[in-house]
Coordinates of C-alpha atoms in Angstrom, one line a residue:
M1 CA 241.3 -52.6 -1.8
S2 CA 242.5 -56.1 -1.0
T3 CA 239.5 -57.2 1.1
D4 CA 237.8 -60.3 -0.3
L5 CA 233.9 -61.0 -0.3
S6 CA 234.0 -64.1 1.7
S7 CA 232.5 -63.0 5.0
A8 CA 228.9 -63.2 3.5
S9 CA 227.0 -64.1 0.5
V10 CA 226.7 -61.8 -2.6
P11 CA 222.9 -60.8 -3.1
Q12 CA 221.4 -61.6 -6.5
F13 CA 220.8 -58.0 -6.9
Y14 CA 224.5 -57.2 -7.2
R15 CA 224.7 -59.7 -10.2
Q16 CA 221.7 -58.3 -11.8
L17 CA 223.0 -54.8 -11.6
F18 CA 226.5 -55.8 -12.8
D19 CA 224.9 -57.4 -15.8
A20 CA 222.9 -54.3 -16.5
C21 CA 225.8 -51.9 -16.3
S22 CA 228.5 -54.2 -17.9
N23 CA 228.9 -55.2 -21.6
D24 CA 229.0 -59.1 -21.4
G25 CA 230.9 -59.2 -18.3
Q26 CA 233.5 -56.7 -19.2
P27 CA 234.8 -54.1 -16.7
I28 CA 232.2 -51.3 -16.2
L29 CA 232.8 -48.1 -18.0
S30 CA 233.9 -45.2 -15.6
E31 CA 231.2 -43.1 -16.9
V32 CA 228.6 -45.6 -16.0
Y33 CA 230.2 -46.2 -12.6
Q34 CA 230.1 -42.4 -11.8
N35 CA 226.5 -42.4 -12.9
L36 CA 225.7 -45.3 -10.5
L37 CA 227.1 -43.2 -7.6
T38 CA 225.0 -40.2 -8.4
K39 CA 221.7 -42.2 -8.1
C40 CA 222.4 -43.3 -4.5
K41 CA 221.6 -40.1 -2.6
L42 CA 225.1 -39.9 -1.2
S43 CA 227.1 -36.8 -0.2
T44 CA 230.2 -35.7 -2.0
A45 CA 232.3 -36.8 1.0
Q46 CA 230.8 -40.4 1.0
I47 CA 231.4 -40.6 -2.8
E48 CA 234.9 -39.7 -2.3
K49 CA 235.5 -42.2 0.6
I50 CA 234.1 -45.0 -1.7
Y51 CA 236.5 -43.9 -4.4
N52 CA 239.4 -44.0 -2.0
L53 CA 238.5 -47.4 -0.8
I54 CA 237.8 -49.0 -4.2
K55 CA 240.5 -47.1 -6.3
P56 CA 238.8 -47.5 -9.6
S57 CA 241.1 -48.4 -12.6
S58 CA 241.2 -46.3 -15.8
E59 CA 240.2 -49.5 -17.7
G60 CA 236.9 -49.9 -15.8
I61 CA 235.4 -51.5 -12.8
N62 CA 235.7 -55.3 -12.5
R63 CA 233.0 -57.4 -10.9
T64 CA 234.6 -57.7 -7.5
N65 CA 235.1 -54.1 -7.1
F66 CA 231.7 -53.4 -8.3
Y67 CA 230.1 -55.7 -5.7
K68 CA 232.3 -54.0 -3.0
T69 CA 231.0 -50.6 -4.2
L70 CA 227.3 -51.7 -3.9
A71 CA 228.1 -52.9 -0.3
L72 CA 229.7 -49.6 0.7
I73 CA 226.8 -47.6 -0.9
A74 CA 224.5 -49.6 1.3
W75 CA 226.5 -49.2 4.4
S76 CA 226.7 -45.4 3.6
Q77 CA 222.8 -45.2 3.3
Q78 CA 222.6 -46.9 6.8
G79 CA 224.8 -44.2 8.2
K80 CA 227.8 -46.4 8.9
Q81 CA 231.5 -45.1 8.8
L82 CA 233.1 -46.5 5.7
S83 CA 236.2 -48.7 5.9
D84 CA 237.6 -52.1 4.9
K85 CA 236.7 -53.5 8.4
L86 CA 233.1 -53.5 7.5
F87 CA 233.7 -56.4 5.1
E88 CA 235.8 -58.3 7.6
N89 CA 233.3 -57.8 10.5
C90 CA 230.2 -58.4 8.5
T91 CA 227.8 -60.8 10.5
E92 CA 225.0 -60.9 8.1
K93 CA 224.2 -63.8 5.7
E94 CA 224.3 -61.4 2.8
Y95 CA 225.9 -58.1 2.1
P96 CA 223.4 -55.2 2.2
T97 CA 221.4 -54.2 -0.7
P98 CA 221.6 -50.5 -1.6
E99 CA 218.7 -48.4 -2.7
I100 CA 219.4 -47.3 -6.3
N101 CA 217.2 -45.2 -8.5
D102 CA 216.7 -45.6 -12.3
V103 CA 218.7 -48.6 -13.3
A104 CA 217.3 -48.4 -16.8
Q105 CA 218.9 -45.1 -17.3
M106 CA 222.4 -46.7 -16.5
R107 CA 221.7 -49.4 -18.9
N108 CA 220.9 -46.9 -21.6
L109 CA 223.9 -44.8 -20.8
K110 CA 226.0 -48.0 -21.2
I111 CA 224.5 -48.6 -24.7
Q112 CA 225.1 -45.1 -25.8
L113 CA 228.7 -45.1 -24.6
Y114 CA 229.5 -48.4 -26.5
K115 CA 227.7 -47.0 -29.5
K116 CA 229.7 -43.8 -29.3
Q117 CA 233.0 -45.5 -28.9
G118 CA 232.3 -47.4 -32.1
L119 CA 235.4 -47.8 -34.1
N120 CA 237.5 -46.6 -31.1
T121 CA 236.5 -49.4 -28.7
F122 CA 239.8 -51.4 -29.1
S123 CA 243.5 -50.3 -29.3
Y124 CA 246.5 -52.6 -29.7
C125 CA 248.0 -51.2 -26.7
S126 CA 245.1 -52.1 -24.4
I127 CA 244.7 -55.6 -26.0
I128 CA 248.4 -56.6 -25.2
K129 CA 247.9 -55.6 -21.6
R130 CA 245.3 -58.3 -21.0
D131 CA 247.9 -61.1 -20.8
S132 CA 251.3 -62.5 -21.9
I133 CA 251.2 -66.2 -22.9
N134 CA 254.1 -68.6 -23.4
V135 CA 253.8 -72.1 -24.7
H136 CA 256.9 -74.3 -24.1
L137 CA 257.4 -77.9 -25.4
V138 CA 258.4 -80.4 -22.8
P139 CA 261.6 -82.0 -24.4
E140 CA 260.7 -85.6 -23.7
K141 CA 257.5 -87.2 -25.1
K142 CA 255.3 -89.1 -22.5
G143 CA 253.4 -92.3 -22.8
L144 CA 254.5 -96.0 -22.8
I145 CA 253.1 -97.1 -26.2
L146 CA 251.5 -94.2 -27.8
K147 CA 253.8 -91.2 -27.5
Y148 CA 252.5 -87.7 -27.1
S149 CA 253.9 -84.2 -26.5
E150 CA 253.3 -82.0 -23.5
Y151 CA 253.4 -78.1 -23.3
I152 CA 254.0 -75.9 -20.4
V153 CA 251.5 -73.0 -20.6
T154 CA 252.3 -69.7 -18.6
S155 CA 250.0 -66.9 -18.1
E156 CA 251.3 -63.6 -16.8
R157 CA 247.7 -62.5 -15.9
F158 CA 247.2 -65.3 -13.4
N159 CA 250.9 -66.0 -12.6
T160 CA 250.1 -69.6 -13.4
K161 CA 252.0 -72.5 -15.1
V162 CA 250.1 -75.5 -16.3
T163 CA 250.8 -78.6 -18.4
R164 CA 248.6 -79.1 -21.4
R165 CA 248.5 -81.8 -24.3
Y166 CA 247.4 -80.9 -27.8
N167 CA 244.0 -82.6 -27.3
D168 CA 243.4 -80.1 -24.4
F169 CA 243.7 -77.3 -26.9
V170 CA 241.2 -79.1 -29.1
A171 CA 238.7 -79.5 -26.3
L172 CA 239.1 -75.7 -25.5
K173 CA 238.5 -74.6 -29.0
E174 CA 235.4 -76.8 -29.3
L175 CA 233.9 -75.3 -26.1
L176 CA 234.8 -71.7 -27.2
L177 CA 233.1 -72.2 -30.5
N178 CA 230.0 -73.5 -28.8
R179 CA 230.0 -70.5 -26.3
F180 CA 231.1 -67.8 -28.7
P181 CA 229.8 -68.7 -32.2
Y182 CA 230.0 -65.1 -33.3
R183 CA 233.3 -64.3 -32.0
L184 CA 236.9 -64.7 -33.4
V185 CA 238.0 -68.3 -32.4
P186 CA 241.2 -69.1 -34.7
S187 CA 242.0 -72.5 -36.0
L188 CA 244.4 -74.8 -34.3
P189 CA 247.5 -76.0 -36.1
P190 CA 247.1 -79.4 -37.6
K191 CA 247.8 -82.8 -35.8
K192 CA 250.3 -85.3 -37.2
I193 CA 250.9 -88.8 -36.1
V194 CA 254.5 -89.0 -37.1
S195 CA 256.2 -85.9 -36.2
D196 CA 259.7 -84.5 -36.2
A197 CA 261.5 -81.7 -34.5
H198 CA 260.8 -79.0 -37.1
F199 CA 257.0 -79.9 -37.1
L200 CA 256.8 -79.8 -33.3
E201 CA 258.5 -76.4 -33.0
S202 CA 256.3 -75.1 -35.8
R203 CA 253.2 -76.3 -34.0
R204 CA 254.4 -74.9 -30.6
R205 CA 254.7 -71.4 -32.2
A206 CA 251.2 -71.8 -33.7
L207 CA 249.8 -72.9 -30.4
Q208 CA 251.4 -69.8 -28.6
R209 CA 249.8 -67.5 -31.3
W210 CA 246.4 -69.3 -30.9
L211 CA 246.4 -68.9 -27.1
T212 CA 247.6 -65.4 -27.2
L213 CA 244.7 -64.3 -29.4
V214 CA 242.0 -66.0 -27.2
C215 CA 243.5 -64.9 -24.0
R216 CA 243.7 -61.3 -25.2
H217 CA 240.2 -61.2 -26.6
P218 CA 238.1 -58.7 -24.7
V219 CA 235.2 -61.0 -24.3
I220 CA 236.5 -64.6 -24.5
S221 CA 239.3 -63.8 -22.0
Q222 CA 236.9 -63.0 -19.3
D223 CA 234.9 -66.3 -19.5
P224 CA 235.3 -68.9 -16.9
I225 CA 236.1 -71.6 -19.6
M226 CA 239.2 -69.5 -20.5
I227 CA 240.3 -69.0 -16.9
F228 CA 239.7 -72.8 -16.1
F229 CA 242.2 -73.6 -18.9
L230 CA 244.9 -71.2 -17.6
I231 CA 244.7 -72.2 -13.9
D232 CA 243.4 -75.8 -13.4
Q233 CA 246.1 -78.2 -12.3
G234 CA 243.9 -81.3 -12.0
P235 CA 244.5 -84.5 -14.0
D236 CA 242.6 -85.7 -17.1
F237 CA 242.1 -82.2 -18.3
Q238 CA 240.5 -82.8 -21.7
H239 CA 237.5 -84.7 -20.3
R240 CA 237.0 -82.6 -17.2
I241 CA 236.8 -79.4 -18.9
K242 CA 234.1 -80.8 -21.3
D243 CA 232.2 -82.3 -18.2
V244 CA 232.4 -78.9 -16.5
F245 CA 231.5 -76.5 -19.4
G246 CA 229.9 -78.9 -22.0
R247 CA 226.4 -77.6 -21.3
V248 CA 227.1 -73.9 -21.1
P249 CA 224.8 -71.9 -23.3
D250 CA 226.0 -69.7 -26.2
E251 CA 226.7 -66.1 -25.7
F252 CA 223.5 -64.8 -27.3
T253 CA 221.4 -66.6 -24.9
T254 CA 223.0 -65.0 -21.8
S255 CA 224.0 -61.7 -23.2
D256 CA 222.6 -58.5 -21.5
I257 CA 222.5 -56.7 -25.0
A258 CA 220.9 -59.5 -26.8
A259 CA 217.6 -57.5 -27.1
T260 CA 219.2 -54.2 -27.9
A261 CA 222.1 -55.3 -30.1
K262 CA 220.6 -53.5 -33.2
E263 CA 220.9 -50.3 -31.4
L264 CA 224.7 -50.7 -31.3
L265 CA 225.1 -51.6 -35.0
P266 CA 226.6 -48.9 -37.4
P267 CA 224.1 -47.0 -39.4
E268 CA 225.7 -48.1 -42.7
Y269 CA 225.1 -51.9 -43.0
S270 CA 226.9 -51.8 -46.5
Q271 CA 230.2 -50.8 -44.8
M272 CA 230.1 -54.3 -42.9
A273 CA 230.2 -56.0 -46.3
V274 CA 233.1 -53.7 -47.5
N275 CA 235.1 -54.5 -44.3
S276 CA 234.5 -58.1 -44.8
Q277 CA 235.9 -58.1 -48.3
N278 CA 238.9 -55.9 -47.3
I279 CA 239.7 -58.4 -44.7
R280 CA 239.5 -61.3 -47.3
T281 CA 242.1 -59.3 -49.4
L282 CA 244.3 -58.8 -46.3
V283 CA 244.3 -62.6 -45.8
N284 CA 245.9 -62.9 -49.1
V285 CA 248.4 -60.1 -48.8
I286 CA 249.6 -60.9 -45.3
G287 CA 249.7 -64.5 -46.1
K288 CA 252.1 -64.0 -49.1
M289 CA 254.2 -61.6 -46.8
K290 CA 254.5 -64.3 -44.2
H291 CA 255.5 -66.9 -46.9
L292 CA 258.1 -64.7 -48.4
T293 CA 259.6 -63.6 -45.0
E294 CA 259.7 -67.2 -44.0
E295 CA 261.6 -68.3 -47.1
N296 CA 264.0 -65.5 -46.3
V297 CA 264.6 -67.0 -42.9
E298 CA 265.2 -70.3 -44.5
R299 CA 267.6 -68.7 -46.9
C300 CA 269.6 -67.3 -43.8
N301 CA 269.5 -70.7 -42.1
S302 CA 270.6 -72.4 -45.4
S303 CA 273.4 -69.9 -46.0
G304 CA 274.7 -70.5 -42.4
R305 CA 274.9 -74.2 -43.2
D306 CA 276.6 -73.6 -46.4
F307 CA 279.2 -71.4 -44.7
D308 CA 279.8 -74.1 -42.1
E309 CA 280.5 -76.5 -45.0
L310 CA 282.6 -74.0 -46.8
I311 CA 284.8 -73.5 -43.6
N312 CA 285.3 -77.3 -43.4
Q313 CA 286.7 -77.3 -46.9
I314 CA 288.9 -74.2 -46.3
K315 CA 290.2 -76.0 -43.2
I316 CA 291.2 -79.0 -45.3
L317 CA 293.1 -76.6 -47.6
S318 CA 295.1 -75.2 -44.6
T319 CA 296.4 -78.6 -43.6
L320 CA 296.7 -80.3 -47.0
N321 CA 300.4 -81.4 -47.6
I322 CA 300.9 -81.3 -51.3
E323 CA 304.3 -82.9 -52.3
R324 CA 306.7 -80.4 -53.7
A325 CA 303.9 -77.7 -53.3
Q326 CA 306.4 -75.0 -52.1
N327 CA 308.6 -75.7 -55.3
S328 CA 305.5 -75.7 -57.7
I329 CA 303.4 -72.9 -56.1
E330 CA 305.3 -69.8 -55.4
N331 CA 303.2 -68.8 -52.4
W332 CA 301.5 -71.9 -51.1
G333 CA 302.8 -71.7 -47.6
D334 CA 301.4 -68.1 -47.2
M335 CA 298.1 -69.3 -48.8
Q336 CA 297.7 -72.0 -46.2
K337 CA 298.3 -69.4 -43.5
G338 CA 295.5 -67.4 -45.0
F339 CA 293.3 -70.5 -45.2
D340 CA 294.0 -71.3 -41.6
I341 CA 293.1 -67.6 -40.6
M342 CA 289.8 -67.8 -42.6
S343 CA 288.8 -71.1 -41.0
R344 CA 289.2 -69.6 -37.6
E345 CA 287.5 -66.2 -38.3
M346 CA 284.7 -67.2 -40.6
P347 CA 282.5 -69.2 -38.2
I348 CA 281.2 -65.9 -36.9
L349 CA 279.5 -65.5 -40.2
S350 CA 277.4 -68.6 -39.9
N351 CA 276.6 -67.8 -36.3
K352 CA 275.5 -64.2 -37.5
L353 CA 273.3 -65.7 -40.2
N354 CA 271.6 -68.3 -37.9
Q355 CA 271.1 -65.3 -35.3
H356 CA 269.5 -63.0 -38.0
G357 CA 267.2 -65.9 -39.2
Y358 CA 266.1 -66.5 -35.5
L359 CA 265.5 -62.8 -35.0
Q360 CA 263.5 -62.4 -38.2
Q361 CA 261.4 -65.5 -37.3
N362 CA 260.3 -64.0 -33.9
E363 CA 260.1 -60.4 -34.7
V364 CA 258.7 -60.5 -38.2
C365 CA 257.3 -64.0 -39.2
E366 CA 255.6 -64.8 -36.0
R367 CA 254.0 -61.4 -35.7
L368 CA 252.8 -61.7 -39.3
G369 CA 251.5 -65.1 -38.3
L370 CA 249.6 -63.7 -35.4
L371 CA 248.0 -61.0 -37.6
L372 CA 247.2 -63.6 -40.4
D373 CA 245.7 -66.0 -37.7
I374 CA 243.2 -63.3 -36.6
L375 CA 242.5 -62.3 -40.2
V376 CA 241.7 -65.9 -41.3
A377 CA 239.6 -66.3 -38.0
H378 CA 237.4 -63.3 -39.3
K379 CA 237.0 -64.7 -42.7
D380 CA 236.1 -68.1 -41.1
L381 CA 233.6 -66.3 -38.8
C382 CA 231.9 -64.5 -41.8
E383 CA 231.6 -68.0 -43.6
R384 CA 230.3 -69.6 -40.5
L385 CA 227.8 -67.0 -40.0
E386 CA 226.4 -67.4 -43.5
K387 CA 226.1 -71.0 -43.1
G388 CA 225.1 -71.6 -39.6
L389 CA 222.8 -68.9 -38.1
H390 CA 219.6 -71.1 -38.4
H391 CA 221.5 -74.0 -36.9
D392 CA 222.7 -72.0 -34.0
H393 CA 219.2 -70.9 -33.3
A394 CA 217.8 -74.4 -33.4
A395 CA 220.7 -75.7 -31.1
A396 CA 219.9 -72.9 -28.6
L397 CA 216.2 -73.6 -28.5
S398 CA 217.1 -77.4 -27.9
K399 CA 219.4 -76.5 -25.1
L400 CA 216.8 -74.2 -23.5
L401 CA 214.1 -77.0 -23.6
S402 CA 216.6 -79.5 -22.1
M403 CA 217.6 -76.9 -19.4
K404 CA 214.0 -76.3 -18.3
K405 CA 213.5 -80.1 -17.9
R406 CA 216.5 -80.3 -15.7
K407 CA 215.3 -77.2 -13.8
I408 CA 212.0 -78.9 -13.2
Q409 CA 213.9 -82.1 -12.0
G410 CA 216.1 -80.0 -9.8
V411 CA 219.3 -81.3 -11.3
I412 CA 221.1 -78.2 -12.5
R413 CA 224.4 -78.0 -10.8
G414 CA 227.2 -75.5 -11.6
T415 CA 230.9 -75.4 -10.7
D416 CA 230.4 -72.1 -8.9
A417 CA 227.8 -69.4 -8.5
E418 CA 229.4 -67.1 -11.2
S419 CA 229.9 -69.6 -14.0
V420 CA 227.7 -72.5 -15.3
E421 CA 224.7 -72.2 -12.9
H422 CA 224.6 -68.4 -13.2
L423 CA 224.7 -68.5 -17.1
E424 CA 221.9 -71.1 -17.1
S425 CA 219.8 -69.0 -14.8
K426 CA 220.3 -65.9 -17.1
M427 CA 219.2 -68.2 -20.0
L428 CA 216.0 -69.2 -18.5
T429 CA 215.2 -65.6 -17.8
Q430 CA 215.7 -64.5 -21.3
E431 CA 213.4 -67.1 -23.0
N432 CA 211.4 -64.4 -24.9
V433 CA 214.6 -63.0 -26.4
I434 CA 216.2 -66.3 -27.2
T435 CA 213.3 -67.6 -29.2
N436 CA 213.3 -64.6 -31.5
M437 CA 215.4 -65.4 -34.5
E438 CA 215.7 -61.6 -35.6
L439 CA 217.3 -60.6 -32.3
R440 CA 219.9 -63.4 -32.8
A441 CA 220.7 -62.2 -36.2
D442 CA 221.1 -58.5 -34.9
F443 CA 223.3 -59.9 -32.1
S444 CA 225.5 -61.9 -34.5
L445 CA 225.9 -58.8 -36.7
Y446 CA 226.9 -56.8 -33.7
C447 CA 229.5 -59.4 -32.7
V448 CA 230.9 -59.4 -36.2
H449 CA 231.1 -55.6 -36.2
M450 CA 233.1 -55.6 -33.0
E451 CA 235.2 -58.5 -34.0
T452 CA 236.0 -56.3 -37.2
Q453 CA 237.1 -53.5 -34.9
L454 CA 239.3 -55.9 -33.1
V455 CA 241.0 -57.1 -36.3
Y456 CA 241.6 -53.5 -37.2
A457 CA 243.3 -52.9 -33.8
Y458 CA 245.9 -55.8 -34.7
L459 CA 246.5 -54.3 -38.1
E460 CA 248.1 -51.3 -36.0
T461 CA 251.2 -53.7 -35.7
L462 CA 251.9 -53.8 -39.4
A463 CA 253.9 -50.5 -39.2
D464 CA 256.0 -52.0 -36.3
I465 CA 256.6 -55.3 -38.2
M466 CA 257.8 -53.4 -41.3
K467 CA 260.1 -51.4 -39.0
N468 CA 261.5 -54.6 -37.5
L469 CA 262.0 -56.0 -41.0
M470 CA 264.0 -53.0 -42.2
N471 CA 266.0 -52.7 -39.1
L472 CA 266.9 -56.3 -39.1
Q473 CA 268.0 -56.3 -42.8
I474 CA 270.1 -53.2 -42.2
K475 CA 271.7 -54.7 -39.1
S476 CA 272.4 -57.9 -40.9
H477 CA 274.0 -56.4 -43.9
F478 CA 276.2 -54.0 -41.7
E479 CA 277.4 -56.9 -39.5
L480 CA 278.1 -59.2 -42.3
H481 CA 280.0 -56.5 -44.2
D482 CA 282.1 -55.7 -41.0
I483 CA 282.9 -59.5 -40.7
W484 CA 284.0 -59.8 -44.2
N485 CA 286.2 -56.7 -44.0
R486 CA 288.0 -58.1 -40.8
V487 CA 288.6 -61.4 -42.5
Q488 CA 289.8 -59.7 -45.6
T489 CA 292.3 -57.5 -43.6
S490 CA 293.5 -60.5 -41.8
V491 CA 294.3 -62.6 -44.9
Q492 CA 295.4 -59.9 -47.2
P493 CA 299.1 -60.3 -46.5
F494 CA 299.0 -64.0 -47.4
F495 CA 296.9 -63.8 -50.6
R496 CA 299.3 -62.3 -53.2
C497 CA 297.7 -62.7 -56.6
D498 CA 299.7 -60.2 -58.6
N499 CA 300.4 -62.8 -61.5
V500 CA 296.9 -64.1 -61.7
N501 CA 294.7 -62.6 -64.3
G502 CA 291.4 -61.6 -62.7
D503 CA 289.5 -61.8 -66.0
V504 CA 290.2 -65.4 -66.9
L505 CA 286.5 -66.1 -67.4
N506 CA 286.2 -63.4 -70.2
N507 CA 286.5 -65.3 -73.6
N508 CA 287.1 -62.2 -75.5

């Protein structure tokens, strides 16, 4: 259904019902959506018509399609014939509000479904479908006096291409940590005043991994902050994103499940501690594996450079004019022909070694790096939680007080109805929940529990990474073996060593 919702304004009831049926802004589960339709006193034919117009996705119902569903329900209850034209010809100030019974039951169903899903909430296949991110380094540095690098960031989800500086990533990370203190927000690669090409490429890869993780996060990826980073084309981005989102409240203060998070926690709290320790162990294991595979890549690149130098020396031998060599060395002329063949056929060896190093870097090291980044982010989250829960609570109360003052003064202003202003409005309506420290603790544990399942979903990639490693090693050895065989066959007629003792190094 391609029709937009620009003909009239969206009633507050639509937003409230979406918040009740959704888990923190994520698409509404199909079971909850079906339950909604049964609460509206519609005929089977009317429900089928709504299904045909909305065409629900298997991954759930997003906010826009949910709003359209509510409008279609209301028009059905009014006896109107359902079609896309109803949206285009709507003359009312607001879309109609449907009559829906027992909203509380839908909220409870949502909680039960998420609790039932538990460990199966995430799969790596569903995660990678969220977005595909690329970060490319702009070749020339910018700035007249203080030089800086720029990156071209592309998002497949939004079909966008934006230019960002390193400090823009820093600003985004700070905002995400404030908005999502109990979610996985990985560390950024370090900044360096004097940088060379190797450092810039290493940082580019790290920035791509970082942005990939946050853009594929089930909750963070849906937030207006993240969307703004991927689509905004305006100047002075670093300061503007802070101005727009700097006062956004944290997730707990606007979450629909803040008061019921305890119901979603696993029955065995001790397992959460075991999971945390397991992930700390995995940080060490995957970190060492990444280091060892990167050393192997460097050995490939180093071997390629060594072969280039070896070829240069062999080329010198092929052209060296030694006086009376033909008389002194029986087969010197043939040997030089062999050297010439080697100097022309061996460059493919260094090319193959460099190619294998590149493939291993991208298909093994970078994927281990992505896994390591999210494991370290989980470790950091647990440490942050142990140290800062009371600080988060005090900061939220301070922000609530400040917001109430601005509300009284009439100066709350958001970038759009669905982002800052809407979040602040939700925060004000949840004052009793926000001031409860125990609820915040439960919510933080729920978030850590869900983030742990997200980490385990990424662990699914280990089998594929190891398969890539084995396949690349096998391919490398076979290709190098074939090249050496071809070189040996080509030079064999020119290297006759019948009179040379092959055991000259043996002193016995």
